[in-house]
PDB file of C-alpha atoms in Angstrom:
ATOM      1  CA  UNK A   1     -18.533  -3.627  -8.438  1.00 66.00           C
ATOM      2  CA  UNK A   2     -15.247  -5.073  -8.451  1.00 78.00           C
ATOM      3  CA  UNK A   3     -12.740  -2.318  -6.816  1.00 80.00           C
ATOM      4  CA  UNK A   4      -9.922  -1.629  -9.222  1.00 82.00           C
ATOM      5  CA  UNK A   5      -6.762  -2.475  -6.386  1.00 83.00           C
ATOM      6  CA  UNK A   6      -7.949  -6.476  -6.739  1.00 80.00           C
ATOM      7  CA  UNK A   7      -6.020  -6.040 -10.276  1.00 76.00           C
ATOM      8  CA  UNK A   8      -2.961  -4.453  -8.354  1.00 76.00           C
ATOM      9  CA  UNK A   9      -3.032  -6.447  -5.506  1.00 76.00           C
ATOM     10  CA  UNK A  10      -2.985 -10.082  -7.580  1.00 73.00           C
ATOM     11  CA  UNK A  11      -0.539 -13.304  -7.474  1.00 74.00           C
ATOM     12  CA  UNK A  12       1.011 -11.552 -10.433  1.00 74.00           C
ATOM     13  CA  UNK A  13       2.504  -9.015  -8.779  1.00 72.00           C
ATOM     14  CA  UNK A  14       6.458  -9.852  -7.246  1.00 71.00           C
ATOM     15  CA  UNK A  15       5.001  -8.331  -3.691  1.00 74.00           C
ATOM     16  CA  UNK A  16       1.642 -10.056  -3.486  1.00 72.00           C
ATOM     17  CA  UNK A  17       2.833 -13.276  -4.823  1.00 71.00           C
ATOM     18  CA  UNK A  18       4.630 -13.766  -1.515  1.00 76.00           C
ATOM     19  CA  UNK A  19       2.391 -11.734   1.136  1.00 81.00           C
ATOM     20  CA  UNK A  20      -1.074 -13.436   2.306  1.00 82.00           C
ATOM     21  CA  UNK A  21      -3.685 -10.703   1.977  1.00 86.00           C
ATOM     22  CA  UNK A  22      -7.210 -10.430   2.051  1.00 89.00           C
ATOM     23  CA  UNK A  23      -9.296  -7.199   1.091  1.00 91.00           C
ATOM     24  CA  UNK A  24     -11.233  -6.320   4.178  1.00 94.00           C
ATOM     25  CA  UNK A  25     -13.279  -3.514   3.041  1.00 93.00           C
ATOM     26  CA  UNK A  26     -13.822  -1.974  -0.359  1.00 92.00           C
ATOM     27  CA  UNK A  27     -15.368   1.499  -0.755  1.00 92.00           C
ATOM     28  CA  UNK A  28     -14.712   3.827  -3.967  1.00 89.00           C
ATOM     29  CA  UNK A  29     -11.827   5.848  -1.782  1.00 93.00           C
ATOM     30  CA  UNK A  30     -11.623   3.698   0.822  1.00 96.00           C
ATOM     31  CA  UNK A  31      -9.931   0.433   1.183  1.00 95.00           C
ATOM     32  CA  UNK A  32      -8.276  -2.365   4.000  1.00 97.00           C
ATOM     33  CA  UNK A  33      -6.585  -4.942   3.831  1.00 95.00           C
ATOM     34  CA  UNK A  34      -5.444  -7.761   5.865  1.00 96.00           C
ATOM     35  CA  UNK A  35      -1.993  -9.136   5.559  1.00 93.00           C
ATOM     36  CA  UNK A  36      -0.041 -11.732   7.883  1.00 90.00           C
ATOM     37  CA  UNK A  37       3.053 -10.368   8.046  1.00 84.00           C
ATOM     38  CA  UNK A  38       5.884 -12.569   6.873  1.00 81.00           C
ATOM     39  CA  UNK A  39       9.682 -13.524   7.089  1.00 81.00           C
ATOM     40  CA  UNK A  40      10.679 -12.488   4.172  1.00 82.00           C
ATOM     41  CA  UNK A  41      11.002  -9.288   5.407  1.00 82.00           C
ATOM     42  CA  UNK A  42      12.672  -9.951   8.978  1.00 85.00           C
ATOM     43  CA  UNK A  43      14.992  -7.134   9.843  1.00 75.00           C
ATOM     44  CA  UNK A  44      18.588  -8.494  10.421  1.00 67.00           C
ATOM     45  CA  UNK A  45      19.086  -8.066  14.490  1.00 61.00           C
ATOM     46  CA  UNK A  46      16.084  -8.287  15.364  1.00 62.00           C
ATOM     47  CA  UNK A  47      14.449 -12.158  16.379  1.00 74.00           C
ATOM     48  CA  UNK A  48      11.319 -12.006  14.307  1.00 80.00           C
ATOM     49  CA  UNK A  49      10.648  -8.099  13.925  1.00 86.00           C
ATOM     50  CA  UNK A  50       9.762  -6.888  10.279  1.00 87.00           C
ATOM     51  CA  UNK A  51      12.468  -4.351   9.046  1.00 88.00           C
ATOM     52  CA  UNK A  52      10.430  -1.064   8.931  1.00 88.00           C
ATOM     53  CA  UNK A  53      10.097  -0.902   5.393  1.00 89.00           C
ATOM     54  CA  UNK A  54       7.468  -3.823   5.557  1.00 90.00           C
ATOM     55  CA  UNK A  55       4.856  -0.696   6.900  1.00 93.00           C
ATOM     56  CA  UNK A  56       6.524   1.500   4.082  1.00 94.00           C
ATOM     57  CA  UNK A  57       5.573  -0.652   1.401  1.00 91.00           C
ATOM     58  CA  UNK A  58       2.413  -1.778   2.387  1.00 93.00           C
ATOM     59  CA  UNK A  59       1.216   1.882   3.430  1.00 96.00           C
ATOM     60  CA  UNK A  60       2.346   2.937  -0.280  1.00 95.00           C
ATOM     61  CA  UNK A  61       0.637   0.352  -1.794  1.00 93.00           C
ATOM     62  CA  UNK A  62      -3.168   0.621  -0.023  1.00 95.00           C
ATOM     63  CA  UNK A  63      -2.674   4.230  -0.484  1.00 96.00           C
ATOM     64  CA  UNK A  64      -2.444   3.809  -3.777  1.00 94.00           C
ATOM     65  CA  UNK A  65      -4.736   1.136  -4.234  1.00 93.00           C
ATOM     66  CA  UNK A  66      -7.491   3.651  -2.397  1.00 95.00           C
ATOM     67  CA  UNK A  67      -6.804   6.300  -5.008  1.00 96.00           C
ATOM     68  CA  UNK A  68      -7.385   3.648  -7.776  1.00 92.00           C
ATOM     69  CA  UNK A  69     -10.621   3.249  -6.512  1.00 92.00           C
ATOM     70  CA  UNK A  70     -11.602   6.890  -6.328  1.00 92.00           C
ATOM     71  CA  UNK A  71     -10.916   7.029 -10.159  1.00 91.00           C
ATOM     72  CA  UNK A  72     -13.837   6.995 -12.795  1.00 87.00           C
ATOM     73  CA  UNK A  73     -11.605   5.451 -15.215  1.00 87.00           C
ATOM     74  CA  UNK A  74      -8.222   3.510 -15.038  1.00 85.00           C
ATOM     75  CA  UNK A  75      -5.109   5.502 -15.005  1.00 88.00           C
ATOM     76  CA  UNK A  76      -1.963   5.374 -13.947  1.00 89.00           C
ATOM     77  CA  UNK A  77      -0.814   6.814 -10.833  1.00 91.00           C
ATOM     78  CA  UNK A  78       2.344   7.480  -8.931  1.00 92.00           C
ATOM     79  CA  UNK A  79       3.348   7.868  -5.549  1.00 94.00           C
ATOM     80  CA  UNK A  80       4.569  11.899  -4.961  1.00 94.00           C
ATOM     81  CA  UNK A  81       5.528  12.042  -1.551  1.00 95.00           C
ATOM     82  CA  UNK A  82       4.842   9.357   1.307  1.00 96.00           C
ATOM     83  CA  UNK A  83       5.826  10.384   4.924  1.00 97.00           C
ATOM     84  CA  UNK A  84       5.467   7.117   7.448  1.00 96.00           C
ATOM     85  CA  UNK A  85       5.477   7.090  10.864  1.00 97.00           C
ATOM     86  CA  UNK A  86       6.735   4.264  12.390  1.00 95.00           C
ATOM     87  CA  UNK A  87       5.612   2.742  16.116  1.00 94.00           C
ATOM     88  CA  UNK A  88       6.106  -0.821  16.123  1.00 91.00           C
ATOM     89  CA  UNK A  89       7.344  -3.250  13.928  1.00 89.00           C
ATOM     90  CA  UNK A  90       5.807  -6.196  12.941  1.00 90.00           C
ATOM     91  CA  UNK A  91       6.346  -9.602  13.751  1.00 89.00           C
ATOM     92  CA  UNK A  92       6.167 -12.575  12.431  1.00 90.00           C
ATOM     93  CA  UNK A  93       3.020 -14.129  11.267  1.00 91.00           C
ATOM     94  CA  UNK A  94       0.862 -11.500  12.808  1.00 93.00           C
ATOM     95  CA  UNK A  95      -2.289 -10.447  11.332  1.00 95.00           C
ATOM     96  CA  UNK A  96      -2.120  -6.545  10.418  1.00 96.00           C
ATOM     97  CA  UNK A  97      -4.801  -4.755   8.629  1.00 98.00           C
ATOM     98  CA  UNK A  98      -4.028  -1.781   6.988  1.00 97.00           C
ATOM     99  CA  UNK A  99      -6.700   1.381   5.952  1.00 98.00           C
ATOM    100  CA  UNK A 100      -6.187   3.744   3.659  1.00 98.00           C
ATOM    101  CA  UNK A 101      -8.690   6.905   2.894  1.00 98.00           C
ATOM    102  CA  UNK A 102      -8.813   9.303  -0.074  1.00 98.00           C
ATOM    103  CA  UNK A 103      -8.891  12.890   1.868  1.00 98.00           C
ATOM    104  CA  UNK A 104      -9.249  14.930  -0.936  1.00 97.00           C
ATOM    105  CA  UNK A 105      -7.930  15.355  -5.087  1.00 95.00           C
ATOM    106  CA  UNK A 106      -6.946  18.432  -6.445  1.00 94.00           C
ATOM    107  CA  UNK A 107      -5.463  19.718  -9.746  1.00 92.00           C
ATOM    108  CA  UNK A 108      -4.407  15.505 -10.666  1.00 93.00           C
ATOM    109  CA  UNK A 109      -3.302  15.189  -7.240  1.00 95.00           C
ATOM    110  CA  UNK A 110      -4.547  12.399  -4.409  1.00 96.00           C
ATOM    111  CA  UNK A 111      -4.120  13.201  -0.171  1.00 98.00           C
ATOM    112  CA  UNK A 112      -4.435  10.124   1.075  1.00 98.00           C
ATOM    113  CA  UNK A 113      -3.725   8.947   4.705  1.00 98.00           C
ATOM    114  CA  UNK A 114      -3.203   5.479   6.083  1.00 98.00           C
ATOM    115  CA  UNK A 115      -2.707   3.621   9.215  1.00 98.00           C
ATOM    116  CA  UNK A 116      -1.936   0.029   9.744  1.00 98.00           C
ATOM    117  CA  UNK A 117      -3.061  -1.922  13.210  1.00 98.00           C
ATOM    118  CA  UNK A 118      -2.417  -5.090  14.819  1.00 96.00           C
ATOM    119  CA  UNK A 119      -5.648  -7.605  14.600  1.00 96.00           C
ATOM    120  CA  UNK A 120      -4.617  -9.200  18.123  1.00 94.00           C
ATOM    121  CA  UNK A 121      -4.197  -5.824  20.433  1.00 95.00           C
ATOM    122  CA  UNK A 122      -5.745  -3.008  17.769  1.00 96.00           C
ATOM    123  CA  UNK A 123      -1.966  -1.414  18.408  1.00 96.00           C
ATOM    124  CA  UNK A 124      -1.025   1.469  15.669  1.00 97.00           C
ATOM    125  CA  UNK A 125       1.885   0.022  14.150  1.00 96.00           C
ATOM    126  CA  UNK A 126       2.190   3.107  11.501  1.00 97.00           C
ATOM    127  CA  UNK A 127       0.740   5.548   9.991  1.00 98.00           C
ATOM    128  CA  UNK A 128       1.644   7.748   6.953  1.00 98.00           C
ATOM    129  CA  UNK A 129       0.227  10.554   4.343  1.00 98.00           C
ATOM    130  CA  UNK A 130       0.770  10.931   1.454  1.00 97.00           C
ATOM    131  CA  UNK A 131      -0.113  12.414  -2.192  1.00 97.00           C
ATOM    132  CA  UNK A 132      -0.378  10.543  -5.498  1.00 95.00           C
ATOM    133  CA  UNK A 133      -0.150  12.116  -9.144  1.00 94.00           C
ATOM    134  CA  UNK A 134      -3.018  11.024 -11.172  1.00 94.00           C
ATOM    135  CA  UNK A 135      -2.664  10.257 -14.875  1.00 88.00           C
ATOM    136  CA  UNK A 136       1.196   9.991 -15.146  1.00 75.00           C
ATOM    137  CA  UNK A 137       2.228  10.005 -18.457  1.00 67.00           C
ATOM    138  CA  UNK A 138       6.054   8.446 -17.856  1.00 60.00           C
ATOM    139  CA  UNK A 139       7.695   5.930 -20.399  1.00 59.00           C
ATOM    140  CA  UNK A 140       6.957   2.649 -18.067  1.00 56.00           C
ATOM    141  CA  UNK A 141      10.228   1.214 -16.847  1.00 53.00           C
ATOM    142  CA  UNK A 142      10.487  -1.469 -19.392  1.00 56.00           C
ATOM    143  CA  UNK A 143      10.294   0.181 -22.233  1.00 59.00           C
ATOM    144  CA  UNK A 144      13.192   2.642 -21.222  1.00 52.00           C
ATOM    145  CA  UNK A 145      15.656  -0.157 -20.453  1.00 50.00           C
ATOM    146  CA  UNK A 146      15.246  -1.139 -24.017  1.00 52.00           C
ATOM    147  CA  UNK A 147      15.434   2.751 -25.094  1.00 52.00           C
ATOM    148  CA  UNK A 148      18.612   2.656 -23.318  1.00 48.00           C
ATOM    149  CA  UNK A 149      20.192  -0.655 -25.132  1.00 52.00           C
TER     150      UNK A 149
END
């Protein structure tokens, strides 16, 4: 079975149509994912470090991508709260993989917990929890904007 994330995580999307990635390891709650980190997000300052929010955004979206797969149908989902703690910052080109594990879902409501790690030294780079609303029923951004004109 094809897990539901590959749809997310797809050329088509503005993030992943500029991030290498490769799924790892696809389980119905359980999901990793390789990704070679890249310049696009180099942190002003810093010669070839990955501004924080690299970890941030890829945390948020395996996360998410895990509860997708714990689903029995399609529905949309949206990130509640995500708390990240940060280590180490990327660098340039370097391989990262990160996991991400359903821990439980209650009342329309995902705990999931992540980590990302370096492929070359196995170093924690972050980790974060974080819960995910099941079945949100908001207008989707596009369709306000043209409520609002």
């Amino acid at each position: 079975m094809i897990h539901p994330a590959t749809i997310f995580f797809s050329p088509a999307h503005p993030l992943f149509s500029i991030i290498h990635f490769e799924f790892i390891e696809t389980k119905p709650e359980y999901l990793a994912v390789q990704f070679i980190a890249g310049k696009e997000f180099v942190h002003q300052g810093e010669a070839g470090a990955l501004h924080s929010g690299f970890n941030t955004l890829i945390l948020d979206s395996v996360m998410g991508g895990s509860v997708m797969g714990s689903l029995e149908k399609m529905q949309p989902i949206a990130t509640v709260n995500l708390r990240t703690q940060h280590s180490h910052r990327a660098t340039i080109n370097e391989i990262i993989v990160c996991a991400a594990k359903v821990e439980s879902i209650e009342d329309q409501i995902a705990v999931v917990s992540g980590q990302i790690k370096s492929v070359e030294n196995n170093q924690i780079l972050a980790s974060a929890i974080g819960s995910f609303m099941i079945g949100t029923r908001a207008t989707p951004l596009a369709d306000r904007a043209v409520e609002v004109q």
